[in-house]
PDB file of C-alpha atoms and ligand atoms in Angstrom:
ATOM      1  CA  MET A   1     -64.884  -9.373 -20.472  1.00  0.00           C
ATOM      2  CA  ASP A   2     -67.987  -7.963 -18.798  1.00  0.00           C
ATOM      3  CA  ASN A   3     -66.976  -5.620 -16.048  1.00  0.00           C
ATOM      4  CA  PRO A   4     -69.498  -4.201 -13.560  1.00  0.00           C
ATOM      5  CA  PRO A   5     -70.390  -0.484 -13.580  1.00  0.00           C
ATOM      6  CA  LEU A   6     -67.617   1.405 -11.855  1.00  0.00           C
ATOM      7  CA  ALA A   7     -67.489   4.414  -9.582  1.00  0.00           C
ATOM      8  CA  VAL A   8     -64.109   6.058 -10.043  1.00  0.00           C
ATOM      9  CA  GLU A   9     -62.408   8.079  -7.402  1.00  0.00           C
ATOM     10  CA  MET A  10     -59.037   9.739  -7.757  1.00  0.00           C
ATOM     11  CA  ARG A  11     -57.819  11.358  -4.554  1.00  0.00           C
ATOM     12  CA  GLY A  12     -54.945  13.724  -3.972  1.00  0.00           C
ATOM     13  CA  ILE A  13     -53.188  12.858  -7.208  1.00  0.00           C
ATOM     14  CA  VAL A  14     -49.766  14.441  -7.598  1.00  0.00           C
ATOM     15  CA  LYS A  15     -47.578  14.035 -10.648  1.00  0.00           C
ATOM     16  CA  ARG A  16     -44.344  15.878 -11.302  1.00  0.00           C
ATOM     17  CA  PHE A  17     -42.275  16.032 -14.425  1.00  0.00           C
ATOM     18  CA  PRO A  18     -38.866  17.715 -14.442  1.00  0.00           C
ATOM     19  CA  GLY A  19     -39.630  21.355 -13.690  1.00  0.00           C
ATOM     20  CA  VAL A  20     -43.426  20.917 -13.876  1.00  0.00           C
ATOM     21  CA  LEU A  21     -46.070  20.027 -11.329  1.00  0.00           C
ATOM     22  CA  ALA A  22     -48.513  18.541 -13.817  1.00  0.00           C
ATOM     23  CA  ASN A  23     -51.089  17.386 -11.227  1.00  0.00           C
ATOM     24  CA  ASP A  24     -51.261  19.019  -7.822  1.00  0.00           C
ATOM     25  CA  GLN A  25     -53.518  17.225  -5.320  1.00  0.00           C
ATOM     26  CA  VAL A  26     -56.208  16.470  -7.863  1.00  0.00           C
ATOM     27  CA  ASP A  27     -59.498  14.916  -6.744  1.00  0.00           C
ATOM     28  CA  LEU A  28     -61.946  13.533  -9.271  1.00  0.00           C
ATOM     29  CA  ARG A  29     -65.054  11.419  -8.791  1.00  0.00           C
ATOM     30  CA  VAL A  30     -67.084   9.921 -11.574  1.00  0.00           C
ATOM     31  CA  ALA A  31     -70.236   7.880 -10.972  1.00  0.00           C
ATOM     32  CA  PRO A  32     -71.445   5.005 -13.135  1.00  0.00           C
ATOM     33  CA  GLY A  33     -73.473   6.301 -16.052  1.00  0.00           C
ATOM     34  CA  GLU A  34     -71.969   9.759 -15.764  1.00  0.00           C
ATOM     35  CA  VAL A  35     -70.524  11.799 -18.602  1.00  0.00           C
ATOM     36  CA  HIS A  36     -67.840  13.842 -16.911  1.00  0.00           C
ATOM     37  CA  ALA A  37     -65.966  16.526 -18.786  1.00  0.00           C
ATOM     38  CA  LEU A  38     -62.431  17.411 -17.827  1.00  0.00           C
ATOM     39  CA  LEU A  39     -61.953  20.965 -18.935  1.00  0.00           C
ATOM     40  CA  GLY A  40     -58.856  23.133 -19.037  1.00  0.00           C
ATOM     41  CA  GLU A  41     -56.398  24.946 -21.236  1.00  0.00           C
ATOM     42  CA  ASN A  42     -53.391  23.354 -22.860  1.00  0.00           C
ATOM     43  CA  GLY A  43     -50.923  22.244 -20.230  1.00  0.00           C
ATOM     44  CA  ALA A  44     -53.516  22.178 -17.426  1.00  0.00           C
ATOM     45  CA  GLY A  45     -52.723  18.543 -16.635  1.00  0.00           C
ATOM     46  CA  LYS A  46     -55.751  16.807 -18.139  1.00  0.00           C
ATOM     47  CA  SER A  47     -53.938  14.181 -20.202  1.00  0.00           C
ATOM     48  CA  THR A  48     -51.515  13.494 -17.369  1.00  0.00           C
ATOM     49  CA  LEU A  49     -54.364  12.795 -14.950  1.00  0.00           C
ATOM     50  CA  MET A  50     -56.054  10.455 -17.405  1.00  0.00           C
ATOM     51  CA  ASN A  51     -52.787   8.736 -18.308  1.00  0.00           C
ATOM     52  CA  ILE A  52     -52.495   7.933 -14.600  1.00  0.00           C
ATOM     53  CA  LEU A  53     -56.020   6.492 -14.573  1.00  0.00           C
ATOM     54  CA  ALA A  54     -55.159   4.466 -17.679  1.00  0.00           C
ATOM     55  CA  GLY A  55     -52.019   3.007 -16.085  1.00  0.00           C
ATOM     56  CA  LEU A  56     -49.507   4.780 -18.340  1.00  0.00           C
ATOM     57  CA  TYR A  57     -48.018   6.927 -15.560  1.00  0.00           C
ATOM     58  CA  ARG A  58     -47.608   6.193 -11.868  1.00  0.00           C
ATOM     59  CA  PRO A  59     -48.673   9.060  -9.593  1.00  0.00           C
ATOM     60  CA  ASP A  60     -46.115  10.494  -7.144  1.00  0.00           C
ATOM     61  CA  ALA A  61     -48.866  10.669  -4.531  1.00  0.00           C
ATOM     62  CA  GLY A  62     -52.556   9.990  -4.222  1.00  0.00           C
ATOM     63  CA  GLU A  63     -54.766   7.015  -4.854  1.00  0.00           C
ATOM     64  CA  ILE A  64     -57.312   5.572  -7.199  1.00  0.00           C
ATOM     65  CA  ARG A  65     -60.401   3.727  -5.994  1.00  0.00           C
ATOM     66  CA  LEU A  66     -62.837   1.746  -8.085  1.00  0.00           C
ATOM     67  CA  ASN A  67     -66.138   1.027  -6.329  1.00  0.00           C
ATOM     68  CA  GLY A  68     -64.367   1.989  -3.121  1.00  0.00           C
ATOM     69  CA  GLN A  69     -61.493  -0.470  -3.552  1.00  0.00           C
ATOM     70  CA  ARG A  70     -58.016   0.901  -3.806  1.00  0.00           C
ATOM     71  CA  VAL A  71     -56.254  -0.123  -7.010  1.00  0.00           C
ATOM     72  CA  GLU A  72     -52.712   0.284  -8.284  1.00  0.00           C
ATOM     73  CA  PHE A  73     -51.987   0.114 -11.952  1.00  0.00           C
ATOM     74  CA  ARG A  74     -48.489  -0.869 -12.984  1.00  0.00           C
ATOM     75  CA  SER A  75     -49.276  -0.784 -16.668  1.00  0.00           C
ATOM     76  CA  PRO A  76     -52.118  -0.046 -19.091  1.00  0.00           C
ATOM     77  CA  LYS A  77     -52.829  -3.788 -19.033  1.00  0.00           C
ATOM     78  CA  ASP A  78     -53.760  -3.538 -15.348  1.00  0.00           C
ATOM     79  CA  ALA A  79     -56.087  -0.612 -16.041  1.00  0.00           C
ATOM     80  CA  ILE A  80     -57.709  -2.392 -18.973  1.00  0.00           C
ATOM     81  CA  ALA A  81     -58.257  -5.483 -16.842  1.00  0.00           C
ATOM     82  CA  ALA A  82     -60.021  -3.273 -14.295  1.00  0.00           C
ATOM     83  CA  GLY A  83     -62.338  -1.928 -17.002  1.00  0.00           C
ATOM     84  CA  ILE A  84     -60.674   1.351 -17.967  1.00  0.00           C
ATOM     85  CA  GLY A  85     -60.229   2.159 -21.637  1.00  0.00           C
ATOM     86  CA  MET A  86     -58.620   5.298 -23.019  1.00  0.00           C
ATOM     87  CA  VAL A  87     -58.725   6.752 -26.490  1.00  0.00           C
ATOM     88  CA  HIS A  88     -55.643   8.928 -26.843  1.00  0.00           C
ATOM     89  CA  GLN A  89     -55.336  12.110 -28.855  1.00  0.00           C
ATOM     90  CA  HIS A  90     -52.973  10.303 -31.163  1.00  0.00           C
ATOM     91  CA  PHE A  91     -54.445   6.988 -32.148  1.00  0.00           C
ATOM     92  CA  MET A  92     -52.545   3.778 -31.590  1.00  0.00           C
ATOM     93  CA  LEU A  93     -53.845   1.729 -34.495  1.00  0.00           C
ATOM     94  CA  VAL A  94     -51.852  -0.391 -36.922  1.00  0.00           C
ATOM     95  CA  GLU A  95     -52.501   1.236 -40.298  1.00  0.00           C
ATOM     96  CA  SER A  96     -51.859  -1.837 -42.424  1.00  0.00           C
ATOM     97  CA  GLN A  97     -54.223  -4.072 -40.470  1.00  0.00           C
ATOM     98  CA  THR A  98     -58.000  -4.355 -40.562  1.00  0.00           C
ATOM     99  CA  VAL A  99     -60.441  -2.899 -38.084  1.00  0.00           C
ATOM    100  CA  ALA A 100     -61.130  -6.357 -36.622  1.00  0.00           C
ATOM    101  CA  GLU A 101     -57.411  -7.152 -36.308  1.00  0.00           C
ATOM    102  CA  ASN A 102     -56.826  -3.882 -34.486  1.00  0.00           C
ATOM    103  CA  VAL A 103     -59.714  -4.512 -32.116  1.00  0.00           C
ATOM    104  CA  ILE A 104     -58.330  -7.876 -31.016  1.00  0.00           C
ATOM    105  CA  LEU A 105     -54.794  -6.524 -30.534  1.00  0.00           C
ATOM    106  CA  GLY A 106     -55.847  -5.611 -27.022  1.00  0.00           C
ATOM    107  CA  LEU A 107     -56.932  -9.130 -26.124  1.00  0.00           C
ATOM    108  CA  ASP A 108     -54.834 -11.742 -24.432  1.00  0.00           C
ATOM    109  CA  GLU A 109     -55.987 -14.529 -26.752  1.00  0.00           C
ATOM    110  CA  PRO A 110     -53.592 -15.035 -29.628  1.00  0.00           C
ATOM    111  CA  ARG A 111     -55.127 -14.497 -33.005  1.00  0.00           C
ATOM    112  CA  PHE A 112     -55.120 -18.161 -34.075  1.00  0.00           C
ATOM    113  CA  VAL A 113     -57.583 -19.162 -31.350  1.00  0.00           C
ATOM    114  CA  LEU A 114     -60.130 -16.583 -32.468  1.00  0.00           C
ATOM    115  CA  ASP A 115     -62.704 -17.026 -35.183  1.00  0.00           C
ATOM    116  CA  MET A 116     -62.052 -13.780 -37.059  1.00  0.00           C
ATOM    117  CA  GLY A 117     -65.307 -14.031 -38.988  1.00  0.00           C
ATOM    118  CA  LYS A 118     -67.196 -14.124 -35.715  1.00  0.00           C
ATOM    119  CA  VAL A 119     -65.127 -11.283 -34.267  1.00  0.00           C
ATOM    120  CA  ALA A 120     -65.911  -9.166 -37.338  1.00  0.00           C
ATOM    121  CA  ASP A 121     -69.631  -9.890 -36.924  1.00  0.00           C
ATOM    122  CA  GLN A 122     -69.510  -8.960 -33.245  1.00  0.00           C
ATOM    123  CA  ILE A 123     -67.754  -5.703 -34.068  1.00  0.00           C
ATOM    124  CA  ALA A 124     -70.264  -4.842 -36.784  1.00  0.00           C
ATOM    125  CA  THR A 125     -73.169  -5.502 -34.401  1.00  0.00           C
ATOM    126  CA  MET A 126     -71.551  -3.481 -31.653  1.00  0.00           C
ATOM    127  CA  ALA A 127     -70.730  -0.635 -34.033  1.00  0.00           C
ATOM    128  CA  GLU A 128     -74.286  -0.466 -35.266  1.00  0.00           C
ATOM    129  CA  GLY A 129     -75.754  -0.643 -31.767  1.00  0.00           C
ATOM    130  CA  TYR A 130     -73.732   2.358 -30.682  1.00  0.00           C
ATOM    131  CA  GLY A 131     -74.219   4.382 -33.864  1.00  0.00           C
ATOM    132  CA  MET A 132     -70.579   4.051 -34.921  1.00  0.00           C
ATOM    133  CA  ALA A 133     -70.824   2.448 -38.322  1.00  0.00           C
ATOM    134  CA  VAL A 134     -67.500   1.063 -39.524  1.00  0.00           C
ATOM    135  CA  ASP A 135     -66.557  -1.863 -41.768  1.00  0.00           C
ATOM    136  CA  PRO A 136     -64.677  -4.468 -39.675  1.00  0.00           C
ATOM    137  CA  HIS A 137     -62.831  -5.657 -42.775  1.00  0.00           C
ATOM    138  CA  ALA A 138     -61.541  -2.227 -43.843  1.00  0.00           C
ATOM    139  CA  ARG A 139     -57.869  -1.451 -43.307  1.00  0.00           C
ATOM    140  CA  ILE A 140     -57.106   1.446 -41.008  1.00  0.00           C
ATOM    141  CA  TRP A 141     -55.339   3.503 -43.680  1.00  0.00           C
ATOM    142  CA  GLN A 142     -58.539   3.427 -45.735  1.00  0.00           C
ATOM    143  CA  LEU A 143     -60.579   5.106 -42.991  1.00  0.00           C
ATOM    144  CA  SER A 144     -61.205   8.755 -42.200  1.00  0.00           C
ATOM    145  CA  VAL A 145     -59.896  10.094 -38.910  1.00  0.00           C
ATOM    146  CA  GLY A 146     -63.439  10.053 -37.495  1.00  0.00           C
ATOM    147  CA  GLU A 147     -63.788   6.380 -38.420  1.00  0.00           C
ATOM    148  CA  GLN A 148     -60.405   5.598 -36.886  1.00  0.00           C
ATOM    149  CA  GLN A 149     -61.624   7.158 -33.667  1.00  0.00           C
ATOM    150  CA  ARG A 150     -64.629   4.846 -33.764  1.00  0.00           C
ATOM    151  CA  VAL A 151     -62.276   1.893 -34.069  1.00  0.00           C
ATOM    152  CA  GLU A 152     -60.417   3.044 -30.959  1.00  0.00           C
ATOM    153  CA  ILE A 153     -63.687   3.356 -29.052  1.00  0.00           C
ATOM    154  CA  LEU A 154     -64.935  -0.028 -30.273  1.00  0.00           C
ATOM    155  CA  LYS A 155     -61.635  -1.578 -29.306  1.00  0.00           C
ATOM    156  CA  ALA A 156     -61.945  -0.263 -25.752  1.00  0.00           C
ATOM    157  CA  LEU A 157     -65.554  -1.465 -25.528  1.00  0.00           C
ATOM    158  CA  TYR A 158     -64.753  -4.872 -27.028  1.00  0.00           C
ATOM    159  CA  ILE A 159     -62.078  -5.435 -24.410  1.00  0.00           C
ATOM    160  CA  GLY A 160     -64.706  -4.662 -21.774  1.00  0.00           C
ATOM    161  CA  ALA A 161     -64.142  -1.026 -20.784  1.00  0.00           C
ATOM    162  CA  ASN A 162     -66.755   0.334 -18.438  1.00  0.00           C
ATOM    163  CA  ILE A 163     -64.947   3.599 -18.007  1.00  0.00           C
ATOM    164  CA  LEU A 164     -64.113   5.238 -21.259  1.00  0.00           C
ATOM    165  CA  VAL A 165     -61.660   8.122 -21.341  1.00  0.00           C
ATOM    166  CA  LEU A 166     -61.692  10.235 -24.491  1.00  0.00           C
ATOM    167  CA  ASP A 167     -58.806  12.693 -24.793  1.00  0.00           C
ATOM    168  CA  GLU A 168     -59.958  15.731 -26.792  1.00  0.00           C
ATOM    169  CA  PRO A 169     -62.026  13.519 -29.078  1.00  0.00           C
ATOM    170  CA  THR A 170     -63.722  16.307 -30.989  1.00  0.00           C
ATOM    171  CA  ALA A 171     -60.461  17.992 -31.985  1.00  0.00           C
ATOM    172  CA  VAL A 172     -60.248  15.699 -35.027  1.00  0.00           C
ATOM    173  CA  LEU A 173     -63.970  15.613 -35.870  1.00  0.00           C
ATOM    174  CA  THR A 174     -66.261  17.649 -38.078  1.00  0.00           C
ATOM    175  CA  PRO A 175     -69.174  19.284 -36.217  1.00  0.00           C
ATOM    176  CA  GLN A 176     -71.476  16.590 -37.599  1.00  0.00           C
ATOM    177  CA  GLU A 177     -69.157  13.770 -36.470  1.00  0.00           C
ATOM    178  CA  ALA A 178     -68.948  15.434 -33.055  1.00  0.00           C
ATOM    179  CA  GLU A 179     -72.756  15.341 -32.797  1.00  0.00           C
ATOM    180  CA  GLN A 180     -72.667  11.617 -33.605  1.00  0.00           C
ATOM    181  CA  LEU A 181     -70.032  11.090 -30.952  1.00  0.00           C
ATOM    182  CA  TYR A 182     -72.167  12.873 -28.328  1.00  0.00           C
ATOM    183  CA  ALA A 183     -75.060  10.564 -29.218  1.00  0.00           C
ATOM    184  CA  THR A 184     -72.803   7.517 -28.807  1.00  0.00           C
ATOM    185  CA  VAL A 185     -71.518   8.829 -25.496  1.00  0.00           C
ATOM    186  CA  ALA A 186     -75.087   9.364 -24.250  1.00  0.00           C
ATOM    187  CA  ARG A 187     -75.981   5.811 -25.227  1.00  0.00           C
ATOM    188  CA  LEU A 188     -72.960   4.380 -23.415  1.00  0.00           C
ATOM    189  CA  ALA A 189     -73.787   6.370 -20.307  1.00  0.00           C
ATOM    190  CA  GLY A 190     -77.350   5.076 -20.508  1.00  0.00           C
ATOM    191  CA  GLU A 191     -75.906   1.576 -20.120  1.00  0.00           C
ATOM    192  CA  GLY A 192     -74.129   2.546 -16.939  1.00  0.00           C
ATOM    193  CA  LYS A 193     -70.719   3.165 -18.438  1.00  0.00           C
ATOM    194  CA  SER A 194     -68.822   6.221 -17.285  1.00  0.00           C
ATOM    195  CA  ILE A 195     -67.310   8.556 -19.818  1.00  0.00           C
ATOM    196  CA  ILE A 196     -64.561  11.029 -19.054  1.00  0.00           C
ATOM    197  CA  PHE A 197     -64.365  13.472 -21.846  1.00  0.00           C
ATOM    198  CA  ILE A 198     -61.416  15.862 -22.123  1.00  0.00           C
ATOM    199  CA  SER A 199     -61.956  19.199 -23.760  1.00  0.00           C
ATOM    200  CA  HIS A 200     -60.803  22.761 -23.699  1.00  0.00           C
ATOM    201  CA  LYS A 201     -64.101  24.185 -24.955  1.00  0.00           C
ATOM    202  CA  LEU A 202     -66.766  24.945 -22.370  1.00  0.00           C
ATOM    203  CA  SER A 203     -69.416  25.361 -25.070  1.00  0.00           C
ATOM    204  CA  GLU A 204     -68.995  21.764 -26.186  1.00  0.00           C
ATOM    205  CA  VAL A 205     -68.981  20.132 -22.768  1.00  0.00           C
ATOM    206  CA  SER A 206     -71.977  22.031 -21.439  1.00  0.00           C
ATOM    207  CA  SER A 207     -74.282  20.171 -23.832  1.00  0.00           C
ATOM    208  CA  ALA A 208     -72.669  16.721 -23.660  1.00  0.00           C
ATOM    209  CA  ALA A 209     -71.646  16.367 -20.002  1.00  0.00           C
ATOM    210  CA  HIS A 210     -73.493  15.868 -16.709  1.00  0.00           C
ATOM    211  CA  LYS A 211     -70.591  17.217 -14.719  1.00  0.00           C
ATOM    212  CA  VAL A 212     -67.530  19.270 -15.447  1.00  0.00           C
ATOM    213  CA  THR A 213     -64.254  19.416 -13.557  1.00  0.00           C
ATOM    214  CA  VAL A 214     -62.020  22.328 -14.421  1.00  0.00           C
ATOM    215  CA  LEU A 215     -58.244  22.031 -14.147  1.00  0.00           C
ATOM    216  CA  ARG A 216     -55.889  24.967 -14.212  1.00  0.00           C
ATOM    217  CA  GLY A 217     -52.152  24.770 -13.730  1.00  0.00           C
ATOM    218  CA  GLY A 218     -52.462  21.190 -12.456  1.00  0.00           C
ATOM    219  CA  ARG A 219     -55.112  21.989  -9.831  1.00  0.00           C
ATOM    220  CA  VAL A 220     -58.842  21.508  -9.723  1.00  0.00           C
ATOM    221  CA  VAL A 221     -60.456  24.933  -9.683  1.00  0.00           C
ATOM    222  CA  GLY A 222     -64.015  23.671  -9.573  1.00  0.00           C
ATOM    223  CA  THR A 223     -66.482  20.853 -10.288  1.00  0.00           C
TER     224      THR A 223
HETATM  225  P1  ADP B   1     -53.174  18.980 -20.966  1.00  0.00           P
HETATM  226  O1  ADP B   1     -53.543  17.610 -21.404  1.00  0.00           O
HETATM  227  O2  ADP B   1     -54.152  19.599 -20.019  1.00  0.00           O
HETATM  228  O3  ADP B   1     -52.887  19.894 -22.127  1.00  0.00           O
HETATM  229  P2  ADP B   1     -50.770  17.719 -19.956  1.00  0.00           P
HETATM  230  O4  ADP B   1     -51.252  16.791 -18.900  1.00  0.00           O
HETATM  231  O5  ADP B   1     -50.432  17.127 -21.273  1.00  0.00           O
HETATM  232  O6  ADP B   1     -51.820  18.913 -20.131  1.00  0.00           O
HETATM  233  O7  ADP B   1     -49.492  18.498 -19.445  1.00  0.00           O
HETATM  234  C1  ADP B   1     -49.416  19.106 -18.150  1.00  0.00           C
HETATM  235  C2  ADP B   1     -48.002  19.637 -17.962  1.00  0.00           C
HETATM  236  O8  ADP B   1     -47.100  18.532 -17.833  1.00  0.00           O
HETATM  237  C3  ADP B   1     -47.486  20.467 -19.117  1.00  0.00           C
HETATM  238  O9  ADP B   1     -46.663  21.493 -18.585  1.00  0.00           O
HETATM  239  C4  ADP B   1     -46.683  19.475 -19.916  1.00  0.00           C
HETATM  240  O10 ADP B   1     -45.655  20.127 -20.622  1.00  0.00           O
HETATM  241  C5  ADP B   1     -46.115  18.552 -18.845  1.00  0.00           C
HETATM  242  N1  ADP B   1     -45.929  17.182 -19.304  1.00  0.00           N
HETATM  243  C6  ADP B   1     -46.892  16.328 -19.733  1.00  0.00           C
HETATM  244  N2  ADP B   1     -46.394  15.135 -20.040  1.00  0.00           N
HETATM  245  C7  ADP B   1     -45.057  15.216 -19.827  1.00  0.00           C
HETATM  246  C8  ADP B   1     -43.976  14.296 -19.964  1.00  0.00           C
HETATM  247  N3  ADP B   1     -44.171  13.050 -20.386  1.00  0.00           N
HETATM  248  N4  ADP B   1     -42.725  14.748 -19.652  1.00  0.00           N
HETATM  249  C9  ADP B   1     -42.534  16.002 -19.199  1.00  0.00           C
HETATM  250  N5  ADP B   1     -43.501  16.915 -19.055  1.00  0.00           N
HETATM  251  C10 ADP B   1     -44.753  16.531 -19.357  1.00  0.00           C
HETATM  252 MG1   MG B   2     -53.815  16.861 -23.309  1.00  0.00          MG
END
């Protein structure tokens, strides 16, 4: 589950939906250890681009390279196996299950081969190390939205993500929770993980990100 640090390169990405050119020849490069903000107004094509990186959509044109090697993702499973984890705007957690159960949903091992006590301990240690305190035994419906976001991030990290995509993560957070998230992101980057952070607020990305790519109408207007 340990993936090496990854340099991501998306080149010439094109994605059309009926009547919309959502991504128009988009180039994006993210180095290991970089916090890269993807900035743009609603409808600019940010989520589409990241859904392509996460294997949810196939691009109509363009390519993705990881450490220089061309990759093709047929499904999110392929992207996860390559070390890419995405936390979507709308969480994909099972409300009635515990934090630990949700974290292992992404693994290939069936539940009965795992020692759930050990998994819970690993999650607690990981959560503490990254400043994302959460009780592995709590059920999702008992958690605040900010805590649920932590579970999504922990899940991606537990599966071995070395590129973490966060789609408008601060939209659901209080200012204080957002500060905690920035600290977590900085710590992850310090370990060589890359973070792609979607936002539509320049003020927020200018403090948290090393680099910013701005999308408008599906095109990159600057990095
Ligand atoms: P952003 O995340 O920057 O707000 P999106 O990538 O979600 O933008 O959307 C870019 C454009 O593509 C928008 O015009 C949106 O309506 C359209 N779009 C996104 N996803 C779909 C989809 N699954 N089907 C059709 N149109 C879509
Ligand atoms: Mg979006």
